[in-house]
Amino acid sequence: MFQMYGVWIIPAIILIIVLSALVSSIKIVNTGYLYVVERFGQYHKTLEPGWHFIIPFVDYVRRKISTKQQILDIQPQNVITKDNVKISIDNVIFYKVLNAKDAVYNIEDYKAGIIYSTITNMRNIVGEMSLDEVLSGRDRINSKLLEIIDDITDAYGIKILSVEIKNIIPPGEIQSAMEKQMRAERDKRASILQAEGLKQSEIARAEGEKQSKILQAEAEKEANIRHAEGLRESQLLEAEGKAKAIEIVAKAEADAIDKVNKAIIESGTNEVVIALKQVEALKEMANNPANKLILPNETLSSLGSIAAIGELLNKQNR
């Protein structure tokens, strides 16, 4: 019985080994990863995302490398500035693996290499700056660190994407002094803003009063001009009315005299009587300063009788 089953045990074991080898020879690399494969202890190739076959017991995966953007949070480090102030700085590094082979074979631990390079160069950079320069020069420090560390890690197949300083913490006494200074600066700015606001308010008020006075003066000027023009128009109209009335009255009186003269002439009345009547009428009209005399031609010709009246009177006196 044992002999009968023993014949099948060895082939079954061999089949299991073969199937296991076939399964282990199939490698599926997910997106965002690279597999570094060695053959007989030496680098053989890098597997990219997808299906791959390797030789069982000959090839094996040395390391799986992520090609995604990664973050290294560096713990706070004590550094000394150029003016001998001890401060604490912590950084965040954003990086990405570009060459899996270099990241595996050119350095034992590329993450540790990034951290130590960052700390060392940060101390060198900050040591050349004063505290005020450090506090106001974060971007400058970040740029220098990025340039230096990216150049160093290029040999590891690493690309440094960004270096950011999270916190800069000075000693307690300096922090207190800085807070006092900041409060003083805020109070100063608030006072300046308040004074500027009052100044602008006064300027606006004065400008408003000025414009109001200008508008009032212009309104009064316009009113005076309109009043004067109205008065002048009224006087002109009144004068024209009076002149027209005088002209109408004088014309009416002249017409009346003309009609009387015509009636006398037609009736054959003595010329001397006519002349005397005309003289009396002209005298009454001349005594009135409001009258305007308009004499017709007939009246002017009849005035020649006045000379005859004078001659008649002279003869009677003799």
GROMACS .gro file of C-alpha atoms in nm:
model
  318
    1MET     CA    1   0.000   0.000   0.000
    2PHE     CA    2   0.274   0.238   0.100
    3GLN     CA    3   0.474   0.138  -0.202
    4MET     CA    4   0.175   0.211  -0.427
    5TYR     CA    5   0.123   0.562  -0.282
    6GLY     CA    6   0.499   0.623  -0.254
    7VAL     CA    7   0.525   0.614  -0.628
    8TRP     CA    8   0.299   0.924  -0.648
    9ILE     CA    9   0.447   1.121  -0.358
   10ILE     CA   10   0.768   1.223  -0.530
   11PRO     CA   11   0.597   1.344  -0.851
   12ALA     CA   12   0.343   1.533  -0.642
   13ILE     CA   13   0.618   1.709  -0.452
   14ILE     CA   14   0.796   1.794  -0.775
   15LEU     CA   15   0.470   1.928  -0.920
   16ILE     CA   16   0.409   2.145  -0.617
   17ILE     CA   17   0.761   2.285  -0.639
   18VAL     CA   18   0.719   2.358  -1.008
   19LEU     CA   19   0.385   2.530  -0.954
   20SER     CA   20   0.529   2.736  -0.668
   21ALA     CA   21   0.820   2.836  -0.889
   22LEU     CA   22   0.586   2.937  -1.168
   23VAL     CA   23   0.374   3.142  -0.933
   24SER     CA   24   0.678   3.311  -0.779
   25SER     CA   25   0.814   3.388  -1.124
   26ILE     CA   26   0.516   3.611  -1.201
   27LYS     CA   27   0.558   3.965  -1.065
   28ILE     CA   28   0.288   4.230  -1.083
   29VAL     CA   29   0.424   4.582  -1.027
   30ASN     CA   30   0.160   4.837  -0.923
   31THR     CA   31   0.148   5.193  -1.053
   32GLY     CA   32   0.375   5.422  -0.855
   33TYR     CA   33   0.638   5.157  -0.780
   34LEU     CA   34   0.960   5.015  -0.925
   35TYR     CA   35   1.108   4.673  -0.841
   36VAL     CA   36   1.485   4.631  -0.833
   37VAL     CA   37   1.571   4.273  -0.941
   38GLU     CA   38   1.902   4.097  -0.873
   39ARG     CA   39   2.038   3.783  -1.035
   40PHE     CA   40   2.293   3.581  -0.843
   41GLY     CA   41   2.343   3.875  -0.606
   42GLN     CA   42   2.403   4.137  -0.876
   43TYR     CA   43   2.177   4.405  -1.018
   44HIS     CA   44   1.987   4.263  -1.313
   45LYS     CA   45   1.705   4.503  -1.405
   46THR     CA   46   1.431   4.737  -1.280
   47LEU     CA   47   1.072   4.629  -1.323
   48GLU     CA   48   0.823   4.902  -1.409
   49PRO     CA   49   0.444   4.886  -1.347
   50GLY     CA   50   0.281   4.587  -1.517
   51TRP     CA   51   0.324   4.205  -1.553
   52HIS     CA   52   0.674   4.057  -1.544
   53PHE     CA   53   0.836   3.711  -1.536
   54ILE     CA   54   1.157   3.632  -1.354
   55ILE     CA   55   1.355   3.310  -1.327
   56PRO     CA   56   1.271   3.131  -1.002
   57PHE     CA   57   1.557   3.071  -0.760
   58VAL     CA   58   1.783   3.279  -0.986
   59ASP     CA   59   1.620   3.623  -0.989
   60TYR     CA   60   1.467   3.789  -0.687
   61VAL     CA   61   1.333   4.133  -0.597
   62ARG     CA   62   1.590   4.321  -0.392
   63ARG     CA   63   1.369   4.625  -0.306
   64LYS     CA   64   1.039   4.784  -0.392
   65ILE     CA   65   1.077   5.159  -0.448
   66SER     CA   66   0.789   5.409  -0.447
   67THR     CA   67   0.804   5.672  -0.720
   68LYS     CA   68   0.531   5.884  -0.562
   69GLN     CA   69   0.602   6.222  -0.405
   70GLN     CA   70   0.710   6.159  -0.047
   71ILE     CA   71   0.750   6.374   0.261
   72LEU     CA   72   1.024   6.378   0.521
   73ASP     CA   73   0.941   6.561   0.841
   74ILE     CA   74   1.269   6.660   1.006
   75GLN     CA   75   1.257   6.703   1.381
   76PRO     CA   76   1.346   7.046   1.530
   77GLN     CA   77   1.720   7.110   1.533
   78ASN     CA   78   1.916   7.358   1.744
   79VAL     CA   79   2.127   7.594   1.536
   80ILE     CA   80   2.332   7.903   1.620
   81THR     CA   81   2.310   8.227   1.424
   82LYS     CA   82   2.596   8.457   1.333
   83ASP     CA   83   2.517   8.677   1.634
   84ASN     CA   84   2.536   8.373   1.868
   85VAL     CA   85   2.164   8.325   1.925
   86LYS     CA   86   2.053   7.966   1.970
   87ILE     CA   87   1.732   7.891   1.783
   88SER     CA   88   1.531   7.581   1.694
   89ILE     CA   89   1.430   7.509   1.332
   90ASP     CA   90   1.231   7.222   1.184
   91ASN     CA   91   1.190   7.144   0.814
   92VAL     CA   92   0.973   6.948   0.576
   93ILE     CA   93   1.128   6.792   0.264
   94PHE     CA   94   0.927   6.693  -0.043
   95TYR     CA   95   1.111   6.451  -0.272
   96LYS     CA   96   1.065   6.185  -0.539
   97VAL     CA   97   1.272   5.882  -0.650
   98LEU     CA   98   1.365   5.904  -1.017
   99ASN     CA   99   1.625   5.626  -1.043
  100ALA     CA  100   1.552   5.316  -0.835
  101LYS     CA  101   1.891   5.156  -0.906
  102ASP     CA  102   2.085   5.458  -0.772
  103ALA     CA  103   1.855   5.485  -0.471
  104VAL     CA  104   1.931   5.120  -0.382
  105TYR     CA  105   2.300   5.083  -0.467
  106ASN     CA  106   2.451   5.431  -0.425
  107ILE     CA  107   2.345   5.481  -0.063
  108GLU     CA  108   2.239   5.251   0.216
  109ASP     CA  109   1.943   5.463   0.332
  110TYR     CA  110   1.853   5.755   0.107
  111LYS     CA  111   1.599   5.893   0.356
  112ALA     CA  112   1.865   5.921   0.626
  113GLY     CA  113   2.097   6.079   0.369
  114ILE     CA  114   1.839   6.347   0.290
  115ILE     CA  115   1.781   6.421   0.659
  116TYR     CA  116   2.150   6.452   0.752
  117SER     CA  117   2.229   6.661   0.444
  118THR     CA  118   1.944   6.898   0.531
  119ILE     CA  119   2.048   6.939   0.895
  120THR     CA  120   2.416   6.995   0.815
  121ASN     CA  121   2.360   7.250   0.541
  122MET     CA  122   2.088   7.429   0.736
  123ARG     CA  123   2.334   7.486   1.021
  124ASN     CA  124   2.591   7.620   0.776
  125ILE     CA  125   2.343   7.858   0.613
  126VAL     CA  126   2.192   7.987   0.939
  127GLY     CA  127   2.540   8.027   1.089
  128GLU     CA  128   2.614   8.291   0.826
  129MET     CA  129   2.299   8.492   0.909
  130SER     CA  130   2.191   8.709   1.201
  131LEU     CA  131   1.872   8.637   1.393
  132ASP     CA  132   1.684   8.916   1.215
  133GLU     CA  133   1.799   8.784   0.877
  134VAL     CA  134   1.688   8.432   0.969
  135LEU     CA  135   1.346   8.548   1.088
  136SER     CA  136   1.286   8.754   0.776
  137GLY     CA  137   1.468   8.526   0.529
  138ARG     CA  138   1.278   8.197   0.526
  139ASP     CA  139   1.250   8.196   0.149
  140ARG     CA  140   1.620   8.260   0.114
  141ILE     CA  141   1.705   7.968   0.345
  142ASN     CA  142   1.458   7.739   0.167
  143SER     CA  143   1.602   7.825  -0.174
  144LYS     CA  144   1.961   7.763  -0.065
  145LEU     CA  145   1.874   7.433   0.103
  146LEU     CA  146   1.680   7.317  -0.203
  147GLU     CA  147   1.970   7.395  -0.435
  148ILE     CA  148   2.232   7.228  -0.216
  149ILE     CA  149   2.036   6.916  -0.117
  150ASP     CA  150   1.905   6.855  -0.469
  151ASP     CA  151   2.262   6.859  -0.597
  152ILE     CA  152   2.373   6.612  -0.327
  153THR     CA  153   2.084   6.368  -0.370
  154ASP     CA  154   2.115   6.364  -0.748
  155ALA     CA  155   2.372   6.087  -0.703
  156TYR     CA  156   2.108   5.885  -0.514
  157GLY     CA  157   1.855   5.909  -0.794
  158ILE     CA  158   1.646   6.146  -0.579
  159LYS     CA  159   1.479   6.469  -0.692
  160ILE     CA  160   1.418   6.725  -0.415
  161LEU     CA  161   1.096   6.905  -0.502
  162SER     CA  162   1.069   7.151  -0.215
  163VAL     CA  163   1.221   7.245   0.120
  164GLU     CA  164   1.004   7.428   0.369
  165ILE     CA  165   1.083   7.566   0.714
  166LYS     CA  166   0.790   7.497   0.945
  167ASN     CA  167   0.897   7.684   1.257
  168ILE     CA  168   1.176   7.910   1.377
  169ILE     CA  169   1.173   7.923   1.755
  170PRO     CA  170   1.411   8.169   1.930
  171PRO     CA  171   1.492   8.156   2.305
  172GLY     CA  172   1.220   8.252   2.553
  173GLU     CA  173   1.365   8.591   2.648
  174ILE     CA  174   1.404   8.687   2.285
  175GLN     CA  175   1.049   8.573   2.214
  176SER     CA  176   0.922   8.799   2.493
  177ALA     CA  177   1.120   9.093   2.357
  178MET     CA  178   0.992   9.021   2.007
  179GLU     CA  179   0.634   9.006   2.130
  180LYS     CA  180   0.676   9.341   2.306
  181GLN     CA  181   0.827   9.487   1.992
  182MET     CA  182   0.544   9.348   1.782
  183ARG     CA  183   0.285   9.493   2.020
  184ALA     CA  184   0.462   9.829   2.007
  185GLU     CA  185   0.469   9.814   1.627
  186ARG     CA  186   0.100   9.726   1.615
  187ASP     CA  187   0.015  10.010   1.852
  188LYS     CA  188   0.229  10.246   1.647
  189ARG     CA  189   0.062  10.141   1.322
  190ALA     CA  190  -0.279  10.172   1.485
  191SER     CA  191  -0.196  10.525   1.605
  192ILE     CA  192  -0.066  10.620   1.262
  193LEU     CA  193  -0.375  10.480   1.094
  194GLN     CA  194  -0.600  10.660   1.342
  195ALA     CA  195  -0.414  10.989   1.291
  196GLU     CA  196  -0.424  10.942   0.916
  197GLY     CA  197  -0.795  10.872   0.937
  198LEU     CA  198  -0.856  11.189   1.138
  199LYS     CA  199  -0.641  11.385   0.895
  200GLN     CA  200  -0.833  11.256   0.596
  201SER     CA  201  -1.160  11.325   0.777
  202GLU     CA  202  -1.059  11.686   0.846
  203ILE     CA  203  -0.943  11.730   0.489
  204ALA     CA  204  -1.269  11.590   0.359
  205ARG     CA  205  -1.470  11.812   0.594
  206ALA     CA  206  -1.272  12.123   0.495
  207GLU     CA  207  -1.305  12.034   0.130
  208GLY     CA  208  -1.677  11.987   0.176
  209GLU     CA  209  -1.712  12.326   0.344
  210LYS     CA  210  -1.505  12.486   0.071
  211GLN     CA  211  -1.719  12.334  -0.203
  212SER     CA  212  -2.034  12.434  -0.014
  213LYS     CA  213  -1.918  12.796   0.011
  214ILE     CA  214  -1.818  12.799  -0.354
  215LEU     CA  215  -2.154  12.662  -0.458
  216GLN     CA  216  -2.334  12.907  -0.230
  217ALA     CA  217  -2.135  13.202  -0.371
  218GLU     CA  218  -2.201  13.086  -0.726
  219ALA     CA  219  -2.570  13.051  -0.646
  220GLU     CA  220  -2.583  13.402  -0.497
  221LYS     CA  221  -2.392  13.539  -0.795
  222GLU     CA  222  -2.631  13.371  -1.035
  223ALA     CA  223  -2.930  13.499  -0.838
  224ASN     CA  224  -2.792  13.856  -0.841
  225ILE     CA  225  -2.728  13.835  -1.213
  226ARG     CA  226  -3.076  13.706  -1.278
  227HIS     CA  227  -3.227  13.973  -1.051
  228ALA     CA  228  -3.031  14.250  -1.227
  229GLU     CA  229  -3.131  14.117  -1.567
  230GLY     CA  230  -3.492  14.099  -1.455
  231LEU     CA  231  -3.480  14.453  -1.318
  232ARG     CA  232  -3.320  14.580  -1.636
  233GLU     CA  233  -3.578  14.406  -1.851
  234SER     CA  234  -3.854  14.548  -1.630
  235GLN     CA  235  -3.715  14.901  -1.656
  236LEU     CA  236  -3.673  14.867  -2.032
  237LEU     CA  237  -4.026  14.744  -2.069
  238GLU     CA  238  -4.156  15.024  -1.845
  239ALA     CA  239  -3.961  15.291  -2.038
  240GLU     CA  240  -4.076  15.147  -2.369
  241GLY     CA  241  -4.434  15.149  -2.241
  242LYS     CA  242  -4.412  15.513  -2.130
  243ALA     CA  243  -4.253  15.618  -2.457
  244LYS     CA  244  -4.516  15.433  -2.651
  245ALA     CA  245  -4.792  15.594  -2.445
  246ILE     CA  246  -4.645  15.944  -2.495
  247GLU     CA  247  -4.610  15.879  -2.865
  248ILE     CA  248  -4.970  15.761  -2.889
  249VAL     CA  249  -5.101  16.066  -2.694
  250ALA     CA  250  -4.895  16.310  -2.900
  251LYS     CA  251  -5.003  16.147  -3.220
  252ALA     CA  252  -5.366  16.165  -3.110
  253GLU     CA  253  -5.334  16.535  -3.021
  254ALA     CA  254  -5.163  16.611  -3.350
  255ASP     CA  255  -5.436  16.431  -3.536
  256ALA     CA  256  -5.698  16.632  -3.345
  257ILE     CA  257  -5.526  16.964  -3.428
  258ASP     CA  258  -5.495  16.861  -3.788
  259LYS     CA  259  -5.865  16.784  -3.805
  260VAL     CA  260  -5.953  17.124  -3.641
  261ASN     CA  261  -5.733  17.309  -3.890
  262LYS     CA  262  -5.896  17.136  -4.179
  263ALA     CA  263  -6.240  17.218  -4.044
  264ILE     CA  264  -6.154  17.588  -4.000
  265ILE     CA  265  -6.002  17.615  -4.345
  266GLU     CA  266  -6.299  17.452  -4.500
  267SER     CA  267  -6.540  17.688  -4.312
  268GLY     CA  268  -6.355  18.005  -4.434
  269THR     CA  269  -6.269  18.146  -4.086
  270ASN     CA  270  -6.034  18.444  -4.073
  271GLU     CA  271  -5.665  18.337  -4.091
  272VAL     CA  272  -5.569  18.554  -3.796
  273VAL     CA  273  -5.821  18.383  -3.571
  274ILE     CA  274  -5.697  18.049  -3.688
  275ALA     CA  275  -5.337  18.144  -3.620
  276LEU     CA  276  -5.423  18.264  -3.268
  277LYS     CA  277  -5.607  17.943  -3.189
  278GLN     CA  278  -5.312  17.745  -3.311
  279VAL     CA  279  -5.070  17.944  -3.101
  280GLU     CA  280  -5.284  17.895  -2.790
  281ALA     CA  281  -5.309  17.523  -2.855
  282LEU     CA  282  -4.936  17.491  -2.913
  283LYS     CA  283  -4.865  17.691  -2.598
  284GLU     CA  284  -5.076  17.462  -2.383
  285MET     CA  285  -4.912  17.157  -2.533
  286ALA     CA  286  -4.563  17.299  -2.493
  287ASN     CA  287  -4.626  17.377  -2.124
  288ASN     CA  288  -4.676  17.005  -2.056
  289PRO     CA  289  -4.325  16.837  -2.039
  290ALA     CA  290  -4.477  16.493  -2.092
  291ASN     CA  291  -4.608  16.589  -2.437
  292LYS     CA  292  -4.422  16.520  -2.756
  293LEU     CA  293  -4.517  16.755  -3.042
  294ILE     CA  294  -4.562  16.616  -3.389
  295LEU     CA  295  -4.680  16.897  -3.621
  296PRO     CA  296  -4.833  16.826  -3.960
  297ASN     CA  297  -4.726  17.024  -4.265
  298GLU     CA  298  -5.048  17.222  -4.276
  299THR     CA  299  -4.995  17.351  -3.924
  300LEU     CA  300  -4.637  17.454  -3.999
  301SER     CA  301  -4.747  17.654  -4.306
  302SER     CA  302  -5.021  17.825  -4.115
  303LEU     CA  303  -4.775  17.951  -3.856
  304GLY     CA  304  -4.671  18.212  -4.109
  305SER     CA  305  -4.980  18.410  -4.006
  306ILE     CA  306  -4.811  18.494  -3.679
  307ALA     CA  307  -4.606  18.757  -3.861
  308ALA     CA  308  -4.923  18.916  -3.993
  309ILE     CA  309  -5.063  18.935  -3.641
  310GLY     CA  310  -4.752  19.117  -3.530
  311GLU     CA  311  -4.782  19.374  -3.807
  312LEU     CA  312  -5.150  19.435  -3.725
  313LEU     CA  313  -5.073  19.502  -3.359
  314ASN     CA  314  -4.800  19.750  -3.451
  315LYS     CA  315  -5.038  19.949  -3.669
  316GLN     CA  316  -5.298  19.971  -3.389
  317ASN     CA  317  -5.037  20.103  -3.141
  318ARG     CA  318  -4.945  20.386  -3.374
   0.00000   0.00000   0.00000
